[in-house]
Coordinates of C-alpha atoms in Angstrom, one line a residue:
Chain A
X1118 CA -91.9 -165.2 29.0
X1119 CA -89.3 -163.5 30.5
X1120 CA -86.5 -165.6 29.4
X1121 CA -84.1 -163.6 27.8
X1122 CA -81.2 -164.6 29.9
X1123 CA -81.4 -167.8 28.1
X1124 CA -81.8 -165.9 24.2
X1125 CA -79.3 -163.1 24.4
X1126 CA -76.0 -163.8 22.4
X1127 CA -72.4 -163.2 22.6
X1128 CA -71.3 -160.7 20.2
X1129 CA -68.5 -162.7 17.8
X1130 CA -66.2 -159.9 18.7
X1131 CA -66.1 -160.5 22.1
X1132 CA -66.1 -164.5 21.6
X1133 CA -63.0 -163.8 19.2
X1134 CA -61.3 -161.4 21.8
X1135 CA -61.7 -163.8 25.3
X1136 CA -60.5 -166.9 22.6
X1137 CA -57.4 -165.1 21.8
X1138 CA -56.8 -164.5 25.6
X1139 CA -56.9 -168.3 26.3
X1140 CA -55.0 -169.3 23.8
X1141 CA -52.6 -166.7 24.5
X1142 CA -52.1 -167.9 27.2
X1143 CA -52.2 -171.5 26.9
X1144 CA -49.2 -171.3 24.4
X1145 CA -47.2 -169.6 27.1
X1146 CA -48.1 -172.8 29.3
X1147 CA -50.6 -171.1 31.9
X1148 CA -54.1 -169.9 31.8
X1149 CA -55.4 -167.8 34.4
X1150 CA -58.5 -168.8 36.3
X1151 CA -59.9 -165.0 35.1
X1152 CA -59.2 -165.5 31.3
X1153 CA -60.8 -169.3 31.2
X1154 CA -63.8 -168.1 33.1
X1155 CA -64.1 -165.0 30.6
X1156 CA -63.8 -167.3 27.1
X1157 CA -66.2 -170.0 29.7
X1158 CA -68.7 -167.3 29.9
X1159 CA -68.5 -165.9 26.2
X1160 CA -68.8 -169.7 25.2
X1161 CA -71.9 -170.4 26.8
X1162 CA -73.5 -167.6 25.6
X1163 CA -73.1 -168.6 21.8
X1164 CA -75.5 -169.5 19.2
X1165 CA -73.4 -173.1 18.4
X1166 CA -73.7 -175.9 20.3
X1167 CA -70.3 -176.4 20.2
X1168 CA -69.3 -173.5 22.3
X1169 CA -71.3 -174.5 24.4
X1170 CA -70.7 -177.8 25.4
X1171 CA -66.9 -176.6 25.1
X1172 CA -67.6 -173.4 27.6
X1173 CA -69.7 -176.6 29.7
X1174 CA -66.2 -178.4 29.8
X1175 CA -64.2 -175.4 30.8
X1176 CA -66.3 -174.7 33.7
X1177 CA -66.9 -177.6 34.9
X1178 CA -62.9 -177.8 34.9
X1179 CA -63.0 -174.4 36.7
X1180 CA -65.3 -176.4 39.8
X1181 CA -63.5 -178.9 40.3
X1182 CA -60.1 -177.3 40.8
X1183 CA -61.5 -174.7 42.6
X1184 CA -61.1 -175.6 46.2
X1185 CA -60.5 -171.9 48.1
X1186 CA -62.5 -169.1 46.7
X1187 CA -66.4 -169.9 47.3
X1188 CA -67.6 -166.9 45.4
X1189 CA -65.9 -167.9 42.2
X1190 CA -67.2 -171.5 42.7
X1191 CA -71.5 -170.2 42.8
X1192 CA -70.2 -168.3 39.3
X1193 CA -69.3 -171.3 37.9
X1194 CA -72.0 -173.1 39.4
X1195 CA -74.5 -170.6 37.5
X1196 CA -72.8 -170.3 34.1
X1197 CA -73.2 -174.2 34.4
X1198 CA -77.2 -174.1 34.6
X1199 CA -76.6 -171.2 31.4
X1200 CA -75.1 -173.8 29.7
X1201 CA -76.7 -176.9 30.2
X1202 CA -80.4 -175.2 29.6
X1203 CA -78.7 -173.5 26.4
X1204 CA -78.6 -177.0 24.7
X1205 CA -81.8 -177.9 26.1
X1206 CA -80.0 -180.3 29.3
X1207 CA -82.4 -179.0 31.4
X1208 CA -82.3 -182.0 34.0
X1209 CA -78.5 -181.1 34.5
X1210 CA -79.2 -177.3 34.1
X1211 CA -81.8 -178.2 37.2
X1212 CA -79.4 -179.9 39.2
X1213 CA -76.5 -177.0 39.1
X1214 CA -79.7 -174.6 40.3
X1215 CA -80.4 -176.8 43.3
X1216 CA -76.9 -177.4 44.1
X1217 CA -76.4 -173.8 44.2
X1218 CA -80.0 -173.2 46.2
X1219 CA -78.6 -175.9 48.7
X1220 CA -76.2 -173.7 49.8
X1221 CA -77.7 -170.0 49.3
X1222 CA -81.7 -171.1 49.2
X1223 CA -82.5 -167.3 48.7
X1224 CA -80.8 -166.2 46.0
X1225 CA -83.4 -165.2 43.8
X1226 CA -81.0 -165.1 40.3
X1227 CA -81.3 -168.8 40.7
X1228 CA -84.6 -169.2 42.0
X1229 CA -85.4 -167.0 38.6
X1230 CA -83.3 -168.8 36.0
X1231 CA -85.0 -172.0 37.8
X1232 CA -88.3 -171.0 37.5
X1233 CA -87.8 -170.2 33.7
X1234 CA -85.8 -174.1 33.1
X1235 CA -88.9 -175.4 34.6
X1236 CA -91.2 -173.5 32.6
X1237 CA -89.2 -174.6 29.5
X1238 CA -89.3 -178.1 30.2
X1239 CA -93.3 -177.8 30.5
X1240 CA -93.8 -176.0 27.5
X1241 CA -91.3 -178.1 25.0
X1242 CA -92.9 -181.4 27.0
X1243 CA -95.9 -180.2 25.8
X1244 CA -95.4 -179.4 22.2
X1245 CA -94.4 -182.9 21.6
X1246 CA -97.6 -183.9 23.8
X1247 CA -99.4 -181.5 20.9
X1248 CA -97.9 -183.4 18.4
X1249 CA -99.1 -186.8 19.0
X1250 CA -102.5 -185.2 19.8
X1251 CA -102.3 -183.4 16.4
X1252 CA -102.0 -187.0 14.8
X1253 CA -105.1 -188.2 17.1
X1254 CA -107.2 -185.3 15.8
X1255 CA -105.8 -185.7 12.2
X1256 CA -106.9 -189.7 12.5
X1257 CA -110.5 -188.9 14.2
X1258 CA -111.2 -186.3 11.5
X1259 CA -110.7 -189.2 9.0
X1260 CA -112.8 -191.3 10.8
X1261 CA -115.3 -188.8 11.2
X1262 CA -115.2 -188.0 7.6
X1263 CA -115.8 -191.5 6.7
X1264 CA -118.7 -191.6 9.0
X1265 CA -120.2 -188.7 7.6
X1266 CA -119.7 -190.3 4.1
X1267 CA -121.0 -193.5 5.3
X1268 CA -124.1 -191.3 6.3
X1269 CA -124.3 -189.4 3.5
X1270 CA -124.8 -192.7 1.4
X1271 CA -127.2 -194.4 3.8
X1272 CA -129.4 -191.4 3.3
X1273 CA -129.1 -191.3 -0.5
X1274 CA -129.7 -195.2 -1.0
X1275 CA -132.4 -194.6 2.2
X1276 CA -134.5 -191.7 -0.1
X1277 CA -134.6 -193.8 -3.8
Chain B
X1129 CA -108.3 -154.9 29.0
X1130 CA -107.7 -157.9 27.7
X1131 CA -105.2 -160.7 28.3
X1132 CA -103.3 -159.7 25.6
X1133 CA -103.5 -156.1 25.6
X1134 CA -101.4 -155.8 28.8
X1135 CA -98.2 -157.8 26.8
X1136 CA -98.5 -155.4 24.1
X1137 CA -96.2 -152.7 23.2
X1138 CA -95.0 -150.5 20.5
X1139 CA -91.1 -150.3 21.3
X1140 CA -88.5 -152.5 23.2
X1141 CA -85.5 -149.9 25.0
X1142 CA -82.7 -151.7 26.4
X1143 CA -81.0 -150.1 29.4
X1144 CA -78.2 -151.5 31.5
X1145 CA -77.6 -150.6 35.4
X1146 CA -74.1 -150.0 36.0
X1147 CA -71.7 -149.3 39.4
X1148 CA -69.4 -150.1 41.8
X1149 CA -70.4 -153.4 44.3
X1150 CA -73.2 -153.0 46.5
X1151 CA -74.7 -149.5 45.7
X1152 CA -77.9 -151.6 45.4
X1153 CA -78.6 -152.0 41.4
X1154 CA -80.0 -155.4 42.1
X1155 CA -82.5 -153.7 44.5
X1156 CA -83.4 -150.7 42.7
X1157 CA -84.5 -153.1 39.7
X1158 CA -86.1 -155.6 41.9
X1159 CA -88.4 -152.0 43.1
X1160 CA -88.7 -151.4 40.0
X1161 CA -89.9 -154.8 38.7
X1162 CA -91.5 -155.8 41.5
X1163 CA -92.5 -153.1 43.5
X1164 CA -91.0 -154.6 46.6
X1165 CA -87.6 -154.5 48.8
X1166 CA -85.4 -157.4 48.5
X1167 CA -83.5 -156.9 51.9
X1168 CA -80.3 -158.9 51.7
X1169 CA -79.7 -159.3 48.0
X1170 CA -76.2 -161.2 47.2
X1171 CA -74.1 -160.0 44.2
X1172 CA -75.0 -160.7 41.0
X1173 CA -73.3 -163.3 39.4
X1174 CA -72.6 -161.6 35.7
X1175 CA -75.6 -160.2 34.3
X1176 CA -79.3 -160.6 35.9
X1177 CA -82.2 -159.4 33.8
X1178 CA -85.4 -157.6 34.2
X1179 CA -88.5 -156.5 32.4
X1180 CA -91.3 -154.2 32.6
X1181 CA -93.9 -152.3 30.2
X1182 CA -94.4 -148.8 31.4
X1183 CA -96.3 -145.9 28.9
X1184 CA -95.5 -143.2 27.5
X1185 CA -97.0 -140.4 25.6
X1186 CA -99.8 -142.9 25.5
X1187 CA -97.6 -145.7 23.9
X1188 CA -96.5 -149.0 25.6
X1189 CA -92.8 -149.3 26.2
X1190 CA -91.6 -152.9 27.2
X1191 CA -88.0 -152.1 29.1
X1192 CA -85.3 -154.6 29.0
X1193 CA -83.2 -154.2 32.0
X1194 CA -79.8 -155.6 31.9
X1195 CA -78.3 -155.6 35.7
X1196 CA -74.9 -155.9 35.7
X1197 CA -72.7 -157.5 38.1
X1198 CA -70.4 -154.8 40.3
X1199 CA -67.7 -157.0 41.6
X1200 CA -64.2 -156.1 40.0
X1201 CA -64.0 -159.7 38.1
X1202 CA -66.9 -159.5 36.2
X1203 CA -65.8 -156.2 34.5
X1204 CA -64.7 -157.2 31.5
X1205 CA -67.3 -159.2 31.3
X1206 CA -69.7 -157.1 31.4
X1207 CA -69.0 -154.6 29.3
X1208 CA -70.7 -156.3 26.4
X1209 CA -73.9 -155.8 27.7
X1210 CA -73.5 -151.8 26.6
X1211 CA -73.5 -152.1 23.3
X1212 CA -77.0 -151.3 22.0
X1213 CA -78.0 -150.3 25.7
X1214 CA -80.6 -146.9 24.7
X1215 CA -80.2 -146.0 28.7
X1216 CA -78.0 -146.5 31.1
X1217 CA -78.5 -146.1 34.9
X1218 CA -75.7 -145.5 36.6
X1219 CA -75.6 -146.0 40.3
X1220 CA -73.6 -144.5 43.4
X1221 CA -74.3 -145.2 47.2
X1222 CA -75.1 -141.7 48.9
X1223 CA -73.3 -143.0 51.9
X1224 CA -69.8 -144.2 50.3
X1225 CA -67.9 -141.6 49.1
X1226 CA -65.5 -144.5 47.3
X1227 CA -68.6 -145.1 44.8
X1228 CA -69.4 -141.5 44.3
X1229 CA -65.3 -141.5 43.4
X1230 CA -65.3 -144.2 40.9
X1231 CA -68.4 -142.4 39.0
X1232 CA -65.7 -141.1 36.3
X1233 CA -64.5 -144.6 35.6
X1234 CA -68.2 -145.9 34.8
X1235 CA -69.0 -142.7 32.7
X1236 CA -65.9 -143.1 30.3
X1237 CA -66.7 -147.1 29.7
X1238 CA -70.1 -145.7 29.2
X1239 CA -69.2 -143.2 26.4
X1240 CA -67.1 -145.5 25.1
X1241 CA -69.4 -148.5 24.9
X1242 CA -72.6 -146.6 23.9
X1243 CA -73.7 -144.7 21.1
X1244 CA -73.7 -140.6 21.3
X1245 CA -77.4 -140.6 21.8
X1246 CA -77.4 -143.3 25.3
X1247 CA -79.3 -141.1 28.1
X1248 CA -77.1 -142.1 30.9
X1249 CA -79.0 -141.4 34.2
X1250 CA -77.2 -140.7 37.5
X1251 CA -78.7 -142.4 40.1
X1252 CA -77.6 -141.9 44.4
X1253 CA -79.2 -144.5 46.3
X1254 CA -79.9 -145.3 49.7
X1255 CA -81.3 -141.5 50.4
X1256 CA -83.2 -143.1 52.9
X1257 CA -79.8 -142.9 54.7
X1258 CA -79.4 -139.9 55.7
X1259 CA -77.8 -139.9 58.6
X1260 CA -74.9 -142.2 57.1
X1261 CA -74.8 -139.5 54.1
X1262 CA -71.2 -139.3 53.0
X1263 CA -71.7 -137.8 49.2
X1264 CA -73.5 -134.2 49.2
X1265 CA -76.2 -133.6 47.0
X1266 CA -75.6 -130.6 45.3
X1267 CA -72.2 -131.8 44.4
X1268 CA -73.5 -134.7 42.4
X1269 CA -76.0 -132.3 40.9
X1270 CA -73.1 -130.5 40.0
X1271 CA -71.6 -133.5 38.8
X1272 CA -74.1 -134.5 37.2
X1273 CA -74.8 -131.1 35.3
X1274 CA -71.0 -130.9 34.2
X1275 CA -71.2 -134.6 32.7
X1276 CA -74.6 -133.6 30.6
X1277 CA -76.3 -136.7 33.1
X1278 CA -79.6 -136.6 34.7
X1279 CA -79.6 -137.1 38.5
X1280 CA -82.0 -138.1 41.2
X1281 CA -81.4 -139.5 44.5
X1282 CA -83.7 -142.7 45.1
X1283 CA -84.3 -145.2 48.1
X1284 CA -84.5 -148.6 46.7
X1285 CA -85.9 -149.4 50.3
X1286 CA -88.5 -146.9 50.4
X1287 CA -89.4 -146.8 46.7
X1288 CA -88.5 -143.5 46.5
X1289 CA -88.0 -141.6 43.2
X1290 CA -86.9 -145.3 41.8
X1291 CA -90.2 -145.2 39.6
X1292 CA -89.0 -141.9 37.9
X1293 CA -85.6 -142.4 37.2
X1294 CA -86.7 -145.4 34.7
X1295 CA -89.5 -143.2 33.7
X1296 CA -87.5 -140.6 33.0
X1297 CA -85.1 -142.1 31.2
X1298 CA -87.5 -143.5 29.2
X1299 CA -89.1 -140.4 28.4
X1300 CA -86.1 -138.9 27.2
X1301 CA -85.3 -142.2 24.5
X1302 CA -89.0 -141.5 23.3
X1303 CA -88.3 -137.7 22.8
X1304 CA -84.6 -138.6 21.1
X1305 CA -86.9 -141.3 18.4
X1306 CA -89.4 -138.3 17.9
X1307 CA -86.5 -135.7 17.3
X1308 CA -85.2 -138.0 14.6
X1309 CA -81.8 -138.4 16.6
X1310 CA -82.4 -142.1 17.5
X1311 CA -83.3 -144.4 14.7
X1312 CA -85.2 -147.1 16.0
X1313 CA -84.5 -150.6 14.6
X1314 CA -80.5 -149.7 14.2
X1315 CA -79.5 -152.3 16.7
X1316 CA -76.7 -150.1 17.9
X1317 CA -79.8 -147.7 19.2
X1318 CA -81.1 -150.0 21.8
X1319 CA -84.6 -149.4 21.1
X1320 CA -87.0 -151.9 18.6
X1321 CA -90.1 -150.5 16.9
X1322 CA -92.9 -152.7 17.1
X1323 CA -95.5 -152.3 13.8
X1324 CA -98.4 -151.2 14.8
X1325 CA -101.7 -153.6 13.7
X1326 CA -100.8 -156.9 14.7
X1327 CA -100.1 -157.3 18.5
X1328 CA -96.6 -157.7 20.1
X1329 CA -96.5 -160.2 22.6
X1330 CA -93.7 -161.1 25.1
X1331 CA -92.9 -164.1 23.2
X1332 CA -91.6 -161.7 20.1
X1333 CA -89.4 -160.2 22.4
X1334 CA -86.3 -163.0 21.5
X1335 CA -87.4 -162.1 17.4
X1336 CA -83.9 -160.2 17.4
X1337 CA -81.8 -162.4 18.7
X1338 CA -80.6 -165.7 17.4
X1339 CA -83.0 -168.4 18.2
X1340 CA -82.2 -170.9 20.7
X1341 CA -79.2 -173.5 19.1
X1342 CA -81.3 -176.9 18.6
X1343 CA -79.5 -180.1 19.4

């Protein structure tokens, strides 16, 4: 439904633009916390994997050497679960949504973007269930078309 | 009607909410959506999203409401969300004068960001405050009137008005299509046109974007 958050795109302008910040500044020898969480957050929106899992790295890189500002630390905490359900890690995407919900239990951006990883993993659990029933139906038709046959010749040797 | 009937629509509008931190954007989309008060809400982190199918002139209009975070260092950010946004609600607090102030600041990244034809719609919150009021109401009309915006004061706690400044806005996008100065389908428009015959559902919605990277 509803899950748009998780579709929407990073335009390759801006992806271009933030990447030219960071490595602006990474030549010069320092990147800001601002400009990596701006490429982070560009990444992790894009339609490669790559990005992604490269905008996962950054930000988890962000966390961990984040130790004063709490507010920054629930942004990176939230781009994580972006990321992570992006390329379909929804057990990790979960577990960034509950550590966050540990700490602020009613913030309902998570409680949303949770609801939505859940209903993904559902849905794409059952496709694949729908698959292997697929085969099962696909098997009992040709059982039940050999049955019929078998019928079908039963009744023509049974009427001679 | 049936279970698919209320998921179809003829057009998709994208608008963005935009303003400074804590002029309640959050709250007047959570109204909006939900038809209820979220007391409490904490900032958004980046971008939160909402949706909603209202009617007009008879046709079903799914908005996609992009809520954008107000805190200084999501600015840049954010400001990719405007492109293709066909409305834009932007959002002052009646009772901080500092908001009202910084109204120029989130029109010019507006008409910068947006195409001609955006309706941008002023929006004063918290009228329910009026004993706090620090930002007079006829000089945001004035405002308003000067800067070719519409403006209403709204109460995301009461509900007031809230309904008819999306409404509105929306009305004013489907009168723009009509007039032949918004081409629907142009993605820098903000609004989809859904062919009529075979139904739209939700599910469609993503059509436009790039489908999910699978790995």
């Amino acid at each position: 439904m509803a899950d748009d958050i998780l579709n929407e795109v990073v335009s390759p302008e801006d992806l271009t633009r933030f990447e030219r910040l960071y490595h602006e500044e990474l030549h010069n020898g320092s990147v800001s916390r601002m400009t990596q969480f701006n490429y982070s957050f560009c990444l992790v929106r894009s339609e490669f994997c790559a990005d992604i899992r490269k905008g996962i790295l950054l930000l988890e890189e962000l966390f961990k050497t984040e130790t004063e500002d709490i507010d920054r630390k629930r942004d990176y905490l939230y781009y994580l679960a972006i990321g992570n359900a992006r390329i379909k890690e929804y057990t990790k995407s979960l577990k960034y949504c509950r550590a966050f919900l540990a700490i602020e239990s009613e913030n309902s951006q998570v409680q949303h973007l949770e609801s939505i990883v859940k209903k993904r993993m559902e849905t794409e659990g059952l496709k694949g269930m729908a698959l292997a029933g697929g085969a099962v139906l696909a098997l009992g038709g040709l059982i039940g078309l050999g049955l019929a046959m078998a019928k079908k010749g039963n009744k023509e040797s049974g009427s001679k | 009607m049936s279970s698919s009937g209320q998921y179809s629509y003829s057009y998709i509008f994208k608008y963005i909410i935009i303003g400074d931190m804590g002029v309640g954007k959050s709250c007047l989309l959570h109204q909006f959506t939900e038809q209820k008060f979220m007391p409490d809400c904490p900032h958004t982190i980046g971008v939160e999203f909402g949706t909603r199918i209202i009617e007009v002139h008879g046709e079903k209009i799914k908005l996609q409401i992009w809520d954008t975070a107000g805190q200084e260092r999501f600015r840049a950010v954010t400001r990719s969300y405007y492109r293709g946004a066909a409305g834009a609600l932007m959002v002052y607090d009646i009772t901080r004068r500092s908001t009202y102030n910084h109204l120029s600041s989130w029109l010019t990244d507006t008409k910068n960001l947006t195409n001609p034809n955006t309706v941008i719609f002023l929006i004063g919150n918290k009228m329910d405050l009026e004993g706090s009021r620090d930002v007079r109401y006829d000089e945001a009309k004035k405002f308003a009137e000067e800067n070719d915006l519409i403006f209403v004061e709204a109460s995301a706690m009461t509900g007031e008005n809230v309904e008819q400044a999306f409404l509105e806005t929306a009305k004013k996008i489907y009168q723009n299509i009509k007039d032949g100065k918004l081409n629907a389908n142009m993605t820098e428009s903000g609004v989809q046109h859904k062919e009529r015959g075979g139904p739209a559902s939700l599910g469609d919605s993503s059509s436009s974007d790039k489908p999910n990277c699978s790995c």
